Tab-separated table of C-alpha atoms in Angstrom:
chain	number	residue	atom	x	y	z
A	1	MET	CA	60.664	4.607	3.883
A	2	SER	CA	58.512	1.703	3.278
A	3	VAL	CA	60.088	-1.778	3.372
A	4	PRO	CA	59.642	-4.087	0.434
A	5	THR	CA	58.068	-7.227	1.081
A	6	PHE	CA	57.993	-10.470	-0.773
A	7	GLU	CA	55.582	-12.854	-2.248
A	8	PRO	CA	55.254	-15.750	-4.745
A	9	ARG	CA	56.844	-16.169	-7.985
A	10	GLU	CA	55.577	-16.237	-11.575
A	11	THR	CA	54.299	-18.968	-13.801
A	12	HIS	CA	53.547	-20.608	-17.172
A	13	ALA	CA	51.108	-23.402	-17.644
A	14	TYR	CA	50.754	-27.050	-18.165
A	15	PRO	CA	49.579	-28.413	-20.532
A	16	ALA	CA	50.177	-25.980	-23.240
A	17	PRO	CA	49.509	-22.397	-21.995
A	18	ALA	CA	46.592	-20.349	-23.277
A	19	PRO	CA	47.866	-17.146	-25.158
A	20	HIS	CA	49.432	-14.649	-22.973
A	21	GLY	CA	51.137	-11.247	-22.850
A	22	PRO	CA	54.661	-10.535	-22.092
A	23	ALA	CA	56.164	-11.924	-18.829
A	24	HIS	CA	57.650	-9.397	-16.448
A	25	ARG	CA	60.585	-10.208	-13.913
A	26	ALA	CA	60.275	-8.956	-10.420
A	27	ARG	CA	62.836	-6.561	-9.058
A	28	ARG	CA	64.192	-5.688	-5.493
A	29	GLY	CA	64.152	-1.982	-4.835
A	30	GLY	CA	64.573	0.055	-1.706
A	31	GLY	CA	61.309	1.736	-0.387
A	32	ARG	CA	59.135	-0.672	-2.540
A	33	VAL	CA	56.798	-3.392	-1.605
A	34	LEU	CA	57.976	-6.289	-3.564
A	35	ALA	CA	55.449	-9.270	-4.497
A	36	ALA	CA	56.369	-12.274	-6.371
A	37	SER	CA	53.195	-12.434	-7.923
A	38	VAL	CA	51.593	-15.107	-10.174
A	39	ALA	CA	49.119	-14.227	-13.030
A	40	ILE	CA	47.181	-17.254	-13.983
A	41	VAL	CA	45.196	-18.124	-17.285
A	42	ALA	CA	42.638	-20.716	-16.216
A	43	ALA	CA	41.840	-23.058	-19.100
A	44	VAL	CA	38.529	-24.058	-17.370
A	45	ALA	CA	37.131	-20.560	-17.327
A	46	ALA	CA	38.987	-19.369	-20.609
A	47	ALA	CA	39.569	-16.134	-18.960
A	48	GLY	CA	42.803	-14.207	-18.862
A	49	ALA	CA	44.474	-12.641	-15.704
A	50	GLY	CA	47.677	-11.047	-15.038
A	51	GLY	CA	49.038	-7.777	-13.948
A	52	TYR	CA	51.037	-6.326	-10.941
A	53	LEU	CA	50.858	-6.782	-7.236
A	54	GLY	CA	52.509	-4.777	-4.778
A	55	GLY	CA	55.286	-3.540	-7.088
A	56	ARG	CA	56.575	-6.981	-8.306
A	57	ASP	CA	56.103	-7.781	-11.975
A	58	VAL	CA	54.112	-10.801	-13.009
A	59	ALA	CA	54.503	-13.386	-15.833
A	60	ARG	CA	51.766	-15.665	-16.890
A	61	ALA	CA	50.381	-18.989	-15.892
A	62	SER	CA	48.076	-21.571	-17.228
A	63	VAL	CA	46.617	-24.608	-15.508
A	64	PRO	CA	45.378	-27.932	-16.680
A	65	ALA	CA	41.987	-28.200	-18.137
A	66	ALA	CA	41.286	-31.102	-15.617
A	67	ALA	CA	41.892	-28.963	-12.479
A	68	PRO	CA	38.887	-28.544	-10.257
A	69	ALA	CA	36.878	-25.277	-11.088
A	70	VAL	CA	36.933	-22.508	-8.613
A	71	VAL	CA	34.311	-22.761	-5.848
A	72	PRO	CA	32.474	-19.650	-4.488
A	73	ALA	CA	33.226	-18.763	-1.000
A	74	VAL	CA	30.708	-20.425	1.460
A	75	SER	CA	29.127	-17.972	3.635
A	76	GLY	CA	29.236	-18.791	7.391
A	77	ALA	CA	31.974	-21.363	7.126
A	78	ALA	CA	33.134	-22.334	10.611
A	79	VAL	CA	36.521	-20.868	11.182
A	80	ASN	CA	37.514	-19.611	14.574
A	81	ALA	CA	40.443	-17.286	13.309
A	82	PRO	CA	41.288	-15.641	16.689
A	83	ALA	CA	41.736	-19.075	18.147
A	84	ILE	CA	43.788	-20.441	15.192
A	85	LEU	CA	45.803	-17.207	15.349
A	86	ALA	CA	46.540	-17.759	19.027
A	87	LYS	CA	47.546	-21.340	18.208
A	88	ILE	CA	49.847	-20.859	15.734
A	89	GLU	CA	51.272	-17.207	16.012
A	90	PRO	CA	54.102	-18.051	18.615
A	91	SER	CA	55.777	-20.042	15.803
A	92	ILE	CA	55.571	-17.316	13.106
A	93	VAL	CA	58.624	-15.218	12.388
A	94	THR	CA	59.532	-12.125	10.284
A	95	VAL	CA	62.177	-12.442	7.927
A	96	ARG	CA	63.966	-9.239	6.883
A	97	THR	CA	66.889	-9.005	4.154
A	98	ARG	CA	69.414	-6.779	3.073
A	99	SER	CA	71.275	-6.559	-0.177
A	100	VAL	CA	72.808	-4.226	-2.926
A	101	GLY	CA	71.295	-3.792	-6.181
A	102	VAL	CA	71.622	-0.940	-8.837
A	103	ASN	CA	69.169	1.895	-9.851
A	104	ALA	CA	68.110	3.034	-13.230
A	105	LEU	CA	71.623	4.880	-13.755
A	106	MET	CA	73.323	1.562	-12.685
A	107	GLU	CA	74.336	2.936	-9.406
A	108	PRO	CA	74.619	0.742	-6.349
A	109	VAL	CA	71.705	1.214	-4.031
A	110	ALA	CA	70.910	-0.691	-0.515
A	111	GLU	CA	67.662	-2.818	-0.779
A	112	GLN	CA	65.668	-4.187	1.999
A	113	GLY	CA	62.829	-6.799	1.863
A	114	THR	CA	60.532	-8.389	4.500
A	115	GLY	CA	58.814	-11.698	4.234
A	116	THR	CA	57.512	-14.419	6.561
A	117	GLY	CA	58.492	-17.697	7.954
A	118	PHE	CA	57.602	-20.236	10.636
A	119	VAL	CA	59.601	-22.554	13.104
A	120	ILE	CA	60.081	-26.144	12.106
A	121	GLY	CA	62.738	-26.869	14.599
A	122	ALA	CA	62.872	-25.755	18.339
A	123	ASP	CA	66.613	-25.571	17.867
A	124	GLY	CA	66.365	-22.568	15.499
A	125	LEU	CA	65.235	-24.060	12.183
A	126	ILE	CA	62.716	-21.895	10.025
A	127	ALA	CA	61.030	-22.568	6.628
A	128	THR	CA	60.339	-19.908	4.283
A	129	ASN	CA	60.297	-19.223	0.644
A	130	ASN	CA	63.547	-19.214	-1.255
A	131	HIS	CA	62.583	-16.222	-3.190
A	132	VAL	CA	62.193	-14.192	0.168
A	133	VAL	CA	66.056	-14.818	0.962
A	134	GLU	CA	67.481	-15.256	-2.430
A	135	GLY	CA	70.490	-13.114	-3.010
A	136	ALA	CA	70.484	-11.725	0.317
A	137	GLN	CA	73.672	-10.457	1.815
A	138	ALA	CA	72.036	-10.265	5.341
A	139	ILE	CA	69.206	-11.859	6.824
A	140	THR	CA	67.667	-11.104	10.274
A	141	VAL	CA	64.526	-13.057	11.808
A	142	THR	CA	62.545	-11.344	14.532
A	143	LEU	CA	60.611	-13.931	16.612
A	144	ARG	CA	56.990	-13.237	18.045
A	145	ASP	CA	58.449	-12.394	21.510
A	146	GLY	CA	60.228	-9.669	20.041
A	147	ARG	CA	63.764	-11.284	19.916
A	148	THR	CA	65.940	-10.656	16.666
A	149	SER	CA	68.539	-12.878	15.444
A	150	THR	CA	70.977	-13.019	12.719
A	151	ALA	CA	69.790	-15.836	10.154
A	152	LYS	CA	71.798	-17.846	7.814
A	153	VAL	CA	70.451	-19.993	4.928
A	154	LEU	CA	71.055	-23.479	5.944
A	155	ARG	CA	69.641	-25.127	2.861
A	156	SER	CA	67.590	-24.023	-0.158
A	157	ASP	CA	65.969	-25.528	-3.137
A	158	PRO	CA	65.249	-22.859	-5.809
A	159	ALA	CA	63.238	-25.282	-7.930
A	160	ALA	CA	60.945	-25.821	-5.113
A	161	ASP	CA	61.120	-22.246	-3.873
A	162	LEU	CA	61.720	-23.239	-0.458
A	163	ALA	CA	64.773	-22.470	2.056
A	164	VAL	CA	65.498	-23.487	5.580
A	165	LEU	CA	67.199	-20.835	7.862
A	166	ARG	CA	69.057	-21.338	11.000
A	167	VAL	CA	68.934	-18.791	13.893
A	168	ASN	CA	70.962	-18.893	17.102
A	169	ALA	CA	68.108	-19.756	19.514
A	170	THR	CA	66.763	-22.697	21.496
A	171	ASP	CA	63.504	-23.859	22.883
A	172	LEU	CA	61.271	-22.323	20.254
A	173	PRO	CA	57.638	-23.154	19.700
A	174	VAL	CA	57.555	-25.382	16.562
A	175	ALA	CA	54.572	-24.861	14.124
A	176	PRO	CA	52.011	-27.669	14.056
A	177	LEU	CA	51.960	-29.101	10.716
A	178	GLY	CA	48.924	-30.569	8.973
A	179	ASP	CA	48.038	-33.138	6.330
A	180	SER	CA	47.465	-31.340	3.038
A	181	SER	CA	46.258	-34.638	1.278
A	182	THR	CA	43.055	-34.397	3.341
A	183	LEU	CA	42.223	-31.025	2.010
A	184	LYS	CA	39.089	-30.639	-0.250
A	185	VAL	CA	37.895	-27.844	-2.519
A	186	GLY	CA	35.626	-25.679	-0.303
A	187	ASP	CA	37.579	-26.214	2.885
A	188	PRO	CA	38.022	-23.201	4.874
A	189	VAL	CA	41.731	-22.024	5.356
A	190	ILE	CA	43.434	-18.715	6.672
A	191	ALA	CA	46.522	-17.244	5.379
A	192	ILE	CA	48.879	-15.537	7.887
A	193	GLY	CA	51.843	-13.324	7.334
A	194	ASN	CA	53.403	-9.908	7.492
A	195	ALA	CA	51.397	-8.112	4.769
A	196	LEU	CA	53.031	-5.085	3.566
A	197	ALA	CA	55.608	-5.236	6.438
A	198	LEU	CA	53.005	-3.191	8.748
A	199	PRO	CA	53.996	-3.075	12.372
A	200	GLY	CA	51.705	-4.529	14.929
A	201	GLY	CA	51.831	-8.517	14.472
A	202	PRO	CA	50.690	-10.582	11.468
A	203	THR	CA	47.833	-10.069	9.318
A	204	VAL	CA	45.275	-12.731	8.885
A	205	THR	CA	42.951	-13.322	5.919
A	206	GLU	CA	40.223	-15.997	5.648
A	207	GLY	CA	38.927	-17.848	2.729
A	208	ILE	CA	38.468	-21.481	1.311
A	209	VAL	CA	40.493	-23.847	-0.717
A	210	SER	CA	39.285	-22.966	-4.279
A	211	ALA	CA	41.212	-25.620	-6.166
A	212	LEU	CA	43.761	-28.281	-5.579
A	213	ASP	CA	46.812	-29.758	-7.632
A	214	ARG	CA	47.397	-26.730	-9.561
A	215	THR	CA	50.702	-26.638	-11.625
A	216	VAL	CA	52.481	-23.139	-11.766
A	217	GLN	CA	55.951	-22.245	-13.147
A	218	THR	CA	57.896	-19.377	-11.879
A	219	ASP	CA	59.767	-16.813	-13.761
A	220	ALA	CA	62.790	-18.165	-12.114
A	221	GLY	CA	62.062	-21.619	-13.670
A	222	ALA	CA	60.569	-23.322	-10.558
A	223	ARG	CA	57.805	-25.539	-11.605
A	224	LEU	CA	55.713	-26.014	-8.706
A	225	GLN	CA	53.303	-28.964	-8.554
A	226	HIS	CA	50.290	-29.793	-6.546
A	227	VAL	CA	49.790	-26.346	-5.340
A	228	ILE	CA	46.856	-25.144	-3.342
A	229	GLN	CA	44.733	-22.436	-4.926
A	230	THR	CA	42.956	-20.161	-2.389
A	231	ASP	CA	40.863	-17.119	-2.091
A	232	ALA	CA	42.213	-16.172	1.013
A	233	ALA	CA	44.088	-12.674	0.216
A	234	ILE	CA	47.848	-13.337	-0.204
A	235	ASN	CA	49.586	-10.097	0.034
A	236	PRO	CA	53.142	-8.686	-0.388
A	237	GLY	CA	55.008	-9.884	2.642
A	238	ASN	CA	52.972	-13.025	3.230
A	239	SER	CA	55.612	-15.095	1.200
A	240	GLY	CA	56.721	-18.041	3.299
A	241	GLY	CA	53.837	-17.676	5.773
A	242	PRO	CA	51.589	-20.500	6.685
A	243	LEU	CA	48.128	-21.353	5.070
A	244	VAL	CA	46.275	-22.904	7.913
A	245	ASP	CA	43.270	-25.084	8.096
A	246	ALA	CA	40.316	-24.821	10.464
A	247	SER	CA	42.201	-27.176	13.169
A	248	GLY	CA	45.022	-24.645	13.329
A	249	ARG	CA	47.509	-26.663	11.445
A	250	ILE	CA	49.699	-25.577	8.642
A	251	VAL	CA	48.703	-27.111	5.384
A	252	GLY	CA	50.545	-24.917	2.869
A	253	ILE	CA	52.984	-22.299	2.419
A	254	ASN	CA	51.949	-18.999	0.993
A	255	THR	CA	53.959	-18.382	-2.018
A	256	ALA	CA	52.077	-16.785	-5.011
A	257	ALA	CA	49.362	-14.263	-5.953
A	258	ALA	CA	47.580	-13.610	-9.152
A	259	GLY	CA	48.271	-10.061	-10.356
A	260	ASP	CA	45.143	-8.663	-12.047
A	261	ALA	CA	42.865	-11.515	-10.808
A	262	GLN	CA	40.857	-11.251	-7.745
A	263	ASN	CA	40.846	-13.865	-4.921
A	264	ILE	CA	43.521	-16.223	-6.571
A	265	GLY	CA	46.473	-17.115	-4.418
A	266	PHE	CA	48.680	-20.082	-4.359
A	267	ALA	CA	50.541	-22.029	-1.584
A	268	ILE	CA	53.054	-25.120	-1.802
A	269	ALA	CA	51.174	-28.014	-0.191
A	270	ILE	CA	52.891	-28.869	3.219
A	271	ASN	CA	53.144	-32.571	2.526
A	272	GLY	CA	55.596	-31.950	-0.636
A	273	ALA	CA	57.261	-29.084	1.364
A	274	ARG	CA	58.019	-31.531	4.269
A	275	HIS	CA	59.441	-34.072	1.814
A	276	THR	CA	61.793	-31.388	0.027
A	277	ILE	CA	62.749	-29.951	3.649
A	278	ASP	CA	63.528	-33.440	4.888
A	279	ASP	CA	65.521	-34.108	1.973
A	280	LEU	CA	67.595	-30.755	2.204
A	281	LEU	CA	68.389	-31.530	5.955
A	282	ALA	CA	69.318	-35.420	5.265
């Protein structure tokens, strides 16, 4: 049985959205890959985009007309992906959830999901997306060294789609955090996560920052501001994983992907995420 994986949530637009079709709500289901996807209507291009990604239904989103235009990927951008992965992989974790839902006949069914997280405290603190763990009755975290531990949600902010987990572990390798305010459109980045819950280690996809300061609103009502747009592929299971710059530092948290559109993904800027997490832990 395949294990569902999680991705971003869904969104609407600011200012007034361009015309869009019906919004769809994501569901958890056993044996299904779940992606919290975002479909975006870019006012700049005046083009519609939406649909499905990895089994999770998507809503629609629009972006302010003043947002930077998408920049095509620069060929030969200097990113040493193997070196970056070697630097950051020890701090990346797999987040697995179990819960009980209902099927089409309203019968209870066991559900499972998989997402990504990264270590923010050597004493067992892990950051991920709230939608990865929301409603879960049991959460386990697998560290890169193979250890598996039960986790609990220490704090969460559904409006920001962020959650902090705690596991019973010490001396964990802490992920290096960068400064998302220094990002420029066209900067190379890589997205790391447990795409499709496939075994064998994290998946790495390479791209650029294609736009900055996007505003998207999830189908759960979370209005995410100052979001990074990237053409690095963000797939089901990447949710909660890091978006990393060329120096190997985390500049964003992979959170959403456009359903029908190609090469449009979204990450919560790490500077804003740090402020939210600091407030949660205060």
